[in-house]
PDB file of C-alpha atoms in Angstrom:
ATOM      1  CA  VAL A 103      20.635  20.541  -7.408  1.00  0.00           C
ATOM      2  CA  GLY A 104      23.997  19.805  -8.901  1.00  0.00           C
ATOM      3  CA  LEU A 105      25.525  16.453  -9.696  1.00  0.00           C
ATOM      4  CA  MET A 106      27.342  16.395  -6.398  1.00  0.00           C
ATOM      5  CA  GLU A 107      26.148  17.598  -2.976  1.00  0.00           C
ATOM      6  CA  ASP A 108      29.585  17.217  -1.276  1.00  0.00           C
ATOM      7  CA  HIS A 109      31.720  20.000  -2.821  1.00  0.00           C
ATOM      8  CA  SER A 110      34.806  18.925  -0.856  1.00  0.00           C
ATOM      9  CA  LYS A 111      35.264  16.080  -3.395  1.00  0.00           C
ATOM     10  CA  MET A 112      34.937  18.416  -6.370  1.00  0.00           C
ATOM     11  CA  ALA A 113      37.855  18.439  -8.688  1.00  0.00           C
ATOM     12  CA  THR A 114      38.975  21.619 -10.433  1.00  0.00           C
ATOM     13  CA  ILE A 115      41.425  22.120 -13.247  1.00  0.00           C
ATOM     14  CA  ALA A 116      44.275  23.330 -11.025  1.00  0.00           C
ATOM     15  CA  PHE A 117      47.129  21.050 -10.089  1.00  0.00           C
ATOM     16  CA  LYS A 118      46.854  20.561  -6.301  1.00  0.00           C
ATOM     17  CA  ALA A 119      49.884  18.780  -4.901  1.00  0.00           C
ATOM     18  CA  GLU A 120      53.457  17.900  -5.704  1.00  0.00           C
ATOM     19  CA  GLY A 121      53.857  14.253  -6.618  1.00  0.00           C
ATOM     20  CA  ASP A 122      50.304  13.666  -7.875  1.00  0.00           C
ATOM     21  CA  TYR A 123      50.276  11.403 -10.928  1.00  0.00           C
ATOM     22  CA  ILE A 124      49.099  12.778 -14.254  1.00  0.00           C
ATOM     23  CA  PHE A 125      46.988  10.386 -16.316  1.00  0.00           C
ATOM     24  CA  LEU A 126      45.452  10.811 -19.821  1.00  0.00           C
ATOM     25  CA  LEU A 127      42.127   9.030 -20.015  1.00  0.00           C
ATOM     26  CA  GLY A 128      40.362   8.030 -23.214  1.00  0.00           C
ATOM     27  CA  GLY A 129      43.012   7.340 -25.783  1.00  0.00           C
ATOM     28  CA  SER A 130      46.264   8.649 -27.165  1.00  0.00           C
ATOM     29  CA  SER A 131      46.135   8.416 -30.958  1.00  0.00           C
ATOM     30  CA  GLY A 132      46.451  12.158 -31.696  1.00  0.00           C
ATOM     31  CA  HIS A 133      44.265  13.808 -34.402  1.00  0.00           C
ATOM     32  CA  LEU A 134      45.801  17.051 -35.787  1.00  0.00           C
ATOM     33  CA  GLY A 135      43.317  17.983 -38.542  1.00  0.00           C
ATOM     34  CA  GLN A 136      41.901  21.504 -37.895  1.00  0.00           C
ATOM     35  CA  SER A 137      43.859  21.603 -34.606  1.00  0.00           C
ATOM     36  CA  LEU A 138      45.207  24.604 -32.690  1.00  0.00           C
ATOM     37  CA  TRP A 139      48.757  23.250 -33.220  1.00  0.00           C
ATOM     38  CA  LEU A 140      48.345  23.007 -36.985  1.00  0.00           C
ATOM     39  CA  ARG A 141      46.976  26.631 -37.142  1.00  0.00           C
ATOM     40  CA  GLU A 142      49.312  28.314 -34.674  1.00  0.00           C
ATOM     41  CA  VAL A 143      52.567  26.413 -35.257  1.00  0.00           C
ATOM     42  CA  LEU A 144      52.410  25.572 -38.980  1.00  0.00           C
ATOM     43  CA  GLY A 145      50.016  28.348 -40.050  1.00  0.00           C
ATOM     44  CA  ARG A 146      47.678  25.885 -41.813  1.00  0.00           C
ATOM     45  CA  GLU A 147      43.984  25.110 -41.552  1.00  0.00           C
ATOM     46  CA  GLU A 148      43.437  21.770 -43.165  1.00  0.00           C
ATOM     47  CA  GLY A 149      42.289  18.239 -42.605  1.00  0.00           C
ATOM     48  CA  SER A 150      39.131  16.868 -41.111  1.00  0.00           C
ATOM     49  CA  PRO A 151      38.094  17.669 -37.543  1.00  0.00           C
ATOM     50  CA  PRO A 152      38.431  14.793 -35.024  1.00  0.00           C
ATOM     51  CA  HIS A 153      35.955  11.956 -35.275  1.00  0.00           C
ATOM     52  CA  VAL A 154      33.159  12.108 -32.731  1.00  0.00           C
ATOM     53  CA  ASP A 155      32.091   8.798 -31.106  1.00  0.00           C
ATOM     54  CA  LEU A 156      29.302   9.676 -28.661  1.00  0.00           C
ATOM     55  CA  VAL A 157      29.239   6.169 -27.160  1.00  0.00           C
ATOM     56  CA  ALA A 158      32.970   6.360 -26.345  1.00  0.00           C
ATOM     57  CA  GLU A 159      32.682   9.950 -25.082  1.00  0.00           C
ATOM     58  CA  ARG A 160      29.812   8.971 -22.733  1.00  0.00           C
ATOM     59  CA  LYS A 161      31.788   6.003 -21.401  1.00  0.00           C
ATOM     60  CA  VAL A 162      34.775   8.201 -20.551  1.00  0.00           C
ATOM     61  CA  GLY A 163      32.588  11.025 -19.228  1.00  0.00           C
ATOM     62  CA  GLU A 164      30.747   8.683 -16.872  1.00  0.00           C
ATOM     63  CA  LEU A 165      34.003   7.178 -15.679  1.00  0.00           C
ATOM     64  CA  VAL A 166      35.419  10.647 -14.941  1.00  0.00           C
ATOM     65  CA  ARG A 167      32.213  11.684 -13.143  1.00  0.00           C
ATOM     66  CA  MET A 168      32.448   8.573 -10.972  1.00  0.00           C
ATOM     67  CA  LEU A 169      36.127   9.168 -10.196  1.00  0.00           C
ATOM     68  CA  ILE A 170      35.299  12.731  -9.130  1.00  0.00           C
ATOM     69  CA  SER A 171      32.281  11.647  -7.042  1.00  0.00           C
ATOM     70  CA  ASN A 172      34.421   9.055  -5.245  1.00  0.00           C
ATOM     71  CA  GLY A 173      37.161  11.580  -4.551  1.00  0.00           C
ATOM     72  CA  LEU A 174      39.755   9.661  -6.553  1.00  0.00           C
ATOM     73  CA  VAL A 175      40.999  12.490  -8.752  1.00  0.00           C
ATOM     74  CA  SER A 176      42.046  15.979  -7.561  1.00  0.00           C
ATOM     75  CA  ALA A 177      42.072  17.815 -10.890  1.00  0.00           C
ATOM     76  CA  VAL A 178      40.358  17.248 -14.273  1.00  0.00           C
ATOM     77  CA  HIS A 179      40.585  18.996 -17.611  1.00  0.00           C
ATOM     78  CA  ASP A 180      39.065  17.946 -20.886  1.00  0.00           C
ATOM     79  CA  VAL A 181      41.521  17.522 -23.735  1.00  0.00           C
ATOM     80  CA  SER A 182      39.952  19.097 -26.771  1.00  0.00           C
ATOM     81  CA  ASP A 183      41.405  22.459 -27.674  1.00  0.00           C
ATOM     82  CA  GLY A 184      45.114  22.109 -28.196  1.00  0.00           C
ATOM     83  CA  GLY A 185      45.726  18.554 -26.896  1.00  0.00           C
ATOM     84  CA  TRP A 186      46.873  17.237 -23.567  1.00  0.00           C
ATOM     85  CA  LEU A 187      50.010  19.322 -23.331  1.00  0.00           C
ATOM     86  CA  VAL A 188      48.009  22.543 -23.591  1.00  0.00           C
ATOM     87  CA  ALA A 189      45.551  21.185 -20.978  1.00  0.00           C
ATOM     88  CA  ALA A 190      48.472  20.261 -18.668  1.00  0.00           C
ATOM     89  CA  THR A 191      49.909  23.759 -19.066  1.00  0.00           C
ATOM     90  CA  GLU A 192      46.576  25.363 -18.228  1.00  0.00           C
ATOM     91  CA  MET A 193      46.316  23.090 -15.164  1.00  0.00           C
ATOM     92  CA  ALA A 194      49.851  24.052 -14.094  1.00  0.00           C
ATOM     93  CA  MET A 195      49.169  27.745 -14.391  1.00  0.00           C
ATOM     94  CA  ALA A 196      45.898  27.457 -12.478  1.00  0.00           C
ATOM     95  CA  GLY A 197      47.601  25.632  -9.613  1.00  0.00           C
ATOM     96  CA  SER A 198      51.004  27.413  -9.797  1.00  0.00           C
ATOM     97  CA  LEU A 199      52.652  24.001  -9.890  1.00  0.00           C
ATOM     98  CA  GLY A 200      54.699  22.509 -12.697  1.00  0.00           C
ATOM     99  CA  ALA A 201      54.790  19.039 -14.208  1.00  0.00           C
ATOM    100  CA  VAL A 202      57.490  16.542 -14.988  1.00  0.00           C
ATOM    101  CA  PHE A 203      56.750  14.200 -17.883  1.00  0.00           C
ATOM    102  CA  GLU A 204      58.332  10.803 -18.177  1.00  0.00           C
ATOM    103  CA  ASN A 205      61.303   9.912 -20.327  1.00  0.00           C
ATOM    104  CA  ASP A 206      59.227   7.474 -22.423  1.00  0.00           C
ATOM    105  CA  CYS A 207      56.445  10.029 -22.980  1.00  0.00           C
ATOM    106  CA  ASN A 208      55.777  10.196 -26.702  1.00  0.00           C
ATOM    107  CA  LEU A 209      56.962  13.587 -27.950  1.00  0.00           C
ATOM    108  CA  ARG A 210      55.321  13.431 -31.379  1.00  0.00           C
ATOM    109  CA  PRO A 211      53.055  16.415 -32.146  1.00  0.00           C
ATOM    110  CA  GLU A 212      50.163  14.087 -32.716  1.00  0.00           C
ATOM    111  CA  PHE A 213      50.391  12.752 -29.208  1.00  0.00           C
ATOM    112  CA  LEU A 214      51.146  16.063 -27.398  1.00  0.00           C
ATOM    113  CA  PHE A 215      48.716  18.306 -29.375  1.00  0.00           C
ATOM    114  CA  GLY A 216      46.149  15.946 -30.861  1.00  0.00           C
ATOM    115  CA  GLU A 217      42.557  17.037 -30.342  1.00  0.00           C
ATOM    116  CA  ASP A 218      40.804  13.698 -30.277  1.00  0.00           C
ATOM    117  CA  GLN A 219      37.473  13.874 -28.546  1.00  0.00           C
ATOM    118  CA  GLY A 220      36.399  12.175 -25.294  1.00  0.00           C
ATOM    119  CA  ARG A 221      39.709  12.569 -23.480  1.00  0.00           C
ATOM    120  CA  TYR A 222      40.550  13.958 -20.062  1.00  0.00           C
ATOM    121  CA  LEU A 223      43.667  14.815 -18.167  1.00  0.00           C
ATOM    122  CA  VAL A 224      43.420  13.939 -14.430  1.00  0.00           C
ATOM    123  CA  THR A 225      45.712  14.131 -11.471  1.00  0.00           C
ATOM    124  CA  VAL A 226      45.609  11.439  -8.815  1.00  0.00           C
ATOM    125  CA  ASN A 227      47.488  11.153  -5.512  1.00  0.00           C
ATOM    126  CA  ALA A 228      49.790   8.162  -5.015  1.00  0.00           C
ATOM    127  CA  GLU A 229      47.260   6.500  -2.659  1.00  0.00           C
ATOM    128  CA  ASN A 230      44.595   6.416  -5.392  1.00  0.00           C
ATOM    129  CA  GLY A 231      46.716   5.779  -8.446  1.00  0.00           C
ATOM    130  CA  GLU A 232      46.156   2.052  -8.559  1.00  0.00           C
ATOM    131  CA  ALA A 233      42.416   2.353  -7.907  1.00  0.00           C
ATOM    132  CA  VAL A 234      42.059   4.822 -10.834  1.00  0.00           C
ATOM    133  CA  ALA A 235      43.937   2.516 -13.162  1.00  0.00           C
ATOM    134  CA  GLU A 236      41.685  -0.377 -12.098  1.00  0.00           C
ATOM    135  CA  HIS A 237      38.512   1.629 -12.712  1.00  0.00           C
ATOM    136  CA  CYS A 238      39.768   2.586 -16.132  1.00  0.00           C
ATOM    137  CA  GLU A 239      40.545  -1.029 -16.995  1.00  0.00           C
ATOM    138  CA  ALA A 240      37.113  -2.203 -15.744  1.00  0.00           C
ATOM    139  CA  ALA A 241      35.405   0.514 -17.792  1.00  0.00           C
ATOM    140  CA  GLY A 242      37.436  -0.299 -20.892  1.00  0.00           C
ATOM    141  CA  VAL A 243      38.949   3.219 -20.994  1.00  0.00           C
ATOM    142  CA  GLU A 244      42.596   3.695 -21.965  1.00  0.00           C
ATOM    143  CA  CYS A 245      44.697   5.208 -19.163  1.00  0.00           C
ATOM    144  CA  VAL A 246      48.128   6.534 -20.049  1.00  0.00           C
ATOM    145  CA  GLY A 247      50.522   7.637 -17.242  1.00  0.00           C
ATOM    146  CA  LEU A 248      52.265  10.860 -18.364  1.00  0.00           C
ATOM    147  CA  GLY A 249      54.230  11.962 -15.349  1.00  0.00           C
ATOM    148  CA  HIS A 250      53.685  13.832 -12.113  1.00  0.00           C
ATOM    149  CA  VAL A 251      52.947  17.304 -10.700  1.00  0.00           C
ATOM    150  CA  GLY A 252      56.009  19.102  -9.353  1.00  0.00           C
ATOM    151  CA  GLY A 253      58.323  22.051  -9.558  1.00  0.00           C
ATOM    152  CA  ASP A 254      57.764  25.377 -11.185  1.00  0.00           C
ATOM    153  CA  ALA A 255      58.141  24.431 -14.845  1.00  0.00           C
ATOM    154  CA  ILE A 256      56.818  22.129 -17.563  1.00  0.00           C
ATOM    155  CA  LYS A 257      59.635  19.636 -17.962  1.00  0.00           C
ATOM    156  CA  PHE A 258      60.502  16.820 -20.225  1.00  0.00           C
ATOM    157  CA  PRO A 259      63.705  15.020 -19.105  1.00  0.00           C
ATOM    158  CA  GLU A 260      66.491  14.301 -21.538  1.00  0.00           C
ATOM    159  CA  ASP A 261      66.370  10.988 -23.315  1.00  0.00           C
ATOM    160  CA  LYS A 262      68.232   9.195 -26.178  1.00  0.00           C
ATOM    161  CA  VAL A 263      66.536  11.345 -28.784  1.00  0.00           C
ATOM    162  CA  TYR A 264      65.634  14.699 -27.206  1.00  0.00           C
ATOM    163  CA  HIS A 265      67.534  17.190 -25.052  1.00  0.00           C
ATOM    164  CA  GLU A 266      65.913  18.180 -21.745  1.00  0.00           C
ATOM    165  CA  VAL A 267      63.063  20.681 -22.196  1.00  0.00           C
ATOM    166  CA  VAL A 268      62.269  23.004 -19.299  1.00  0.00           C
ATOM    167  CA  ILE A 269      59.768  25.861 -19.654  1.00  0.00           C
ATOM    168  CA  PRO A 270      59.315  27.863 -16.400  1.00  0.00           C
ATOM    169  CA  LEU A 271      55.732  28.597 -15.457  1.00  0.00           C
ATOM    170  CA  ALA A 272      56.768  32.269 -15.131  1.00  0.00           C
ATOM    171  CA  THR A 273      57.657  32.322 -18.828  1.00  0.00           C
ATOM    172  CA  ILE A 274      54.366  30.604 -19.791  1.00  0.00           C
ATOM    173  CA  ARG A 275      52.373  33.000 -17.613  1.00  0.00           C
ATOM    174  CA  GLU A 276      54.130  36.062 -19.069  1.00  0.00           C
ATOM    175  CA  ALA A 277      53.440  34.896 -22.659  1.00  0.00           C
ATOM    176  CA  ASN A 278      49.807  34.124 -21.780  1.00  0.00           C
ATOM    177  CA  GLU A 279      49.218  37.454 -20.100  1.00  0.00           C
ATOM    178  CA  ALA A 280      50.953  39.441 -22.839  1.00  0.00           C
ATOM    179  CA  PHE A 281      48.829  37.961 -25.660  1.00  0.00           C
ATOM    180  CA  PHE A 282      45.659  40.065 -25.206  1.00  0.00           C
ATOM    181  CA  LYS A 283      47.657  43.278 -24.486  1.00  0.00           C
ATOM    182  CA  ASP A 284      49.857  42.725 -27.573  1.00  0.00           C
ATOM    183  CA  TRP A 285      46.806  41.810 -29.683  1.00  0.00           C
ATOM    184  CA  MET A 286      44.906  45.012 -28.653  1.00  0.00           C
ATOM    185  CA  GLU A 287      47.987  47.209 -29.304  1.00  0.00           C
ATOM    186  CA  GLY A 288      49.035  45.510 -32.570  1.00  0.00           C
TER     187      GLY A 288
END
């Protein structure tokens, strides 16, 4: 017997609907030691792995399980390998829906690609957004609003520091699908 009998409430990793909010649960500090970003972007393997706090991980995990059981979230992905931006991209590709991240979203690599443990990316429809935020506060779990599901690209709007960034899902999918073929041939 699984954790849930009613599979209609089960969340998957795929983005489901335009306009759903995207929340990061469990903290936003951003640990880059031994990370995918450090290895793939900078070509370095250094630093300590992320700190593991089993009590904090359990608290966030139990919250996420409750949110799923109560049908308050539509998609869930753990944030461990590559950080929340990699998780969001995987969710976008799985659901064939893009994401628009807010102007005030922190664009530091530590925030985007940090591999801190015990974190989850969730999507929530507008009707449930306030309830999810209240559950997070009651559980003592940090909840950061990142943006919303929408369009056919991963998009960061222009702000005072950065130019607009738009990466079409078709481009991401093409790069993702070419990797294994290129690796086998090269």
